[in-house]
Amino acid sequence: MTDRTPVLVDCDTGVDDAMALLYLLHHDAVEVVGITSVFGNNTAAKCAHNSLRVLELMGRTDVPVAVGAENPLVGEVTYLATHVHGDDGLGDSGLPLEVSTPLSDLTAVDLIDELSQRYRGRLRLLAVGPLTNIAHALEAIPDLTERVVDIVIMGGAADVAGNQSAAAEANIIHDPEAARAVLGASWPTTLVPLDVTMTEIITEEHRTALAASSAPAAQFVAAVSDFYFGGYGFDSFGVRCSPCHDAVAAGVLTGDVVPSVFPRIAVEVDCTDGPSRGATICDTRGRYRAFPDQDGASCRVALVTDGTFADRLVAMLTSSTAGVIPR
Ligand code: RIB
Ligand code: CA
């Protein structure tokens, strides 16, 4: 094993999940040692398939991908975000869908168990989909919080509106009970909410540079993000663009993104059935006093970053020398 930090990514590969995976696969300080898929942007099965599409693009047929939960802890899945990520989950780009790499024959929880044992004391988790798999893993693996270094989560909204509802961000509202369990577990937790990810934007200018690049990873992101630009991006900002939610969370994990306001505060998840279901209630009352310590608060919440991550991501992808674009 190199001295790279082993990272397990739990994701619902969709467009920005793919950006996060490509960013990590290119990063020289981390090693993606496994991927678990969860419902959200599409079914867990399709999201796993999409993760394989990304891995094969980069020639990484060595990374195990395990299929996880198709439904939340409580009740049934209420929607899949195909309106945001396309019917195939990667922007209906027309790129070939076939993959030849088999899925892991392990369940998502078993893969988390195996890798957290193999890399005990070193493994970091990046969760960029609904937190159902992680909640199941906490239940099934009693010492999971001692096995892993920490968990970085893309999700929630502290002092800004949600995106799936006025109150709630998509990953959280898909499974609020799972989010409450994960955020309430005794491990170091970093939350990267919409407060930050809606300010880290891939613009049409960035996308033009990606499309003009000869790098397969850049061309892939240009192709799969077109749908996302014109739908979710346009609906959010009134112009074609793409908040790179999951990739920013990956940047916080690697340390490339250093939030300038990053307090350790209490975070509660609204699990009621009212209009605020899935809201992350972050105690930011200390905002005007430079956030004094809060007793018992275990979650660091990224509230402000400098908005330059998209430049870094695009530079990384356009200078990439790896990969073969599927034809
Ligand atoms: O709200 C954004 C999050 O929901 C991202 O993780 C995106 O991929 C979707 O899962
Ligand atoms: Ca995601």
XYZ file of C-alpha atoms and ligand atoms in Angstrom, residues 12 16-17 41 85 128-129 154 163 169-171 194 245-246, ligand 1:
25
model
C -25.458 7.774 -5.993
C -21.494 15.491 -9.637
C -20.706 12.144 -8.006
C -30.047 10.191 -8.253
C -29.189 13.619 -13.707
C -22.184 11.972 -1.237
C -25.613 10.394 -1.508
C -22.032 16.244 1.146
C -32.767 22.234 -3.015
C -31.224 19.200 0.684
C -31.644 16.109 -1.524
C -29.247 13.667 0.166
C -25.383 23.748 0.123
C -21.669 19.535 -4.875
C -19.965 16.156 -4.422
O -28.089 18.041 -3.241
C -27.005 17.609 -4.008
C -26.730 16.164 -3.766
O -27.844 15.365 -4.194
C -25.533 15.647 -4.581
O -24.914 14.609 -3.884
C -26.181 15.122 -5.824
O -25.404 14.121 -6.480
C -27.427 14.511 -5.272
O -27.082 13.231 -4.756
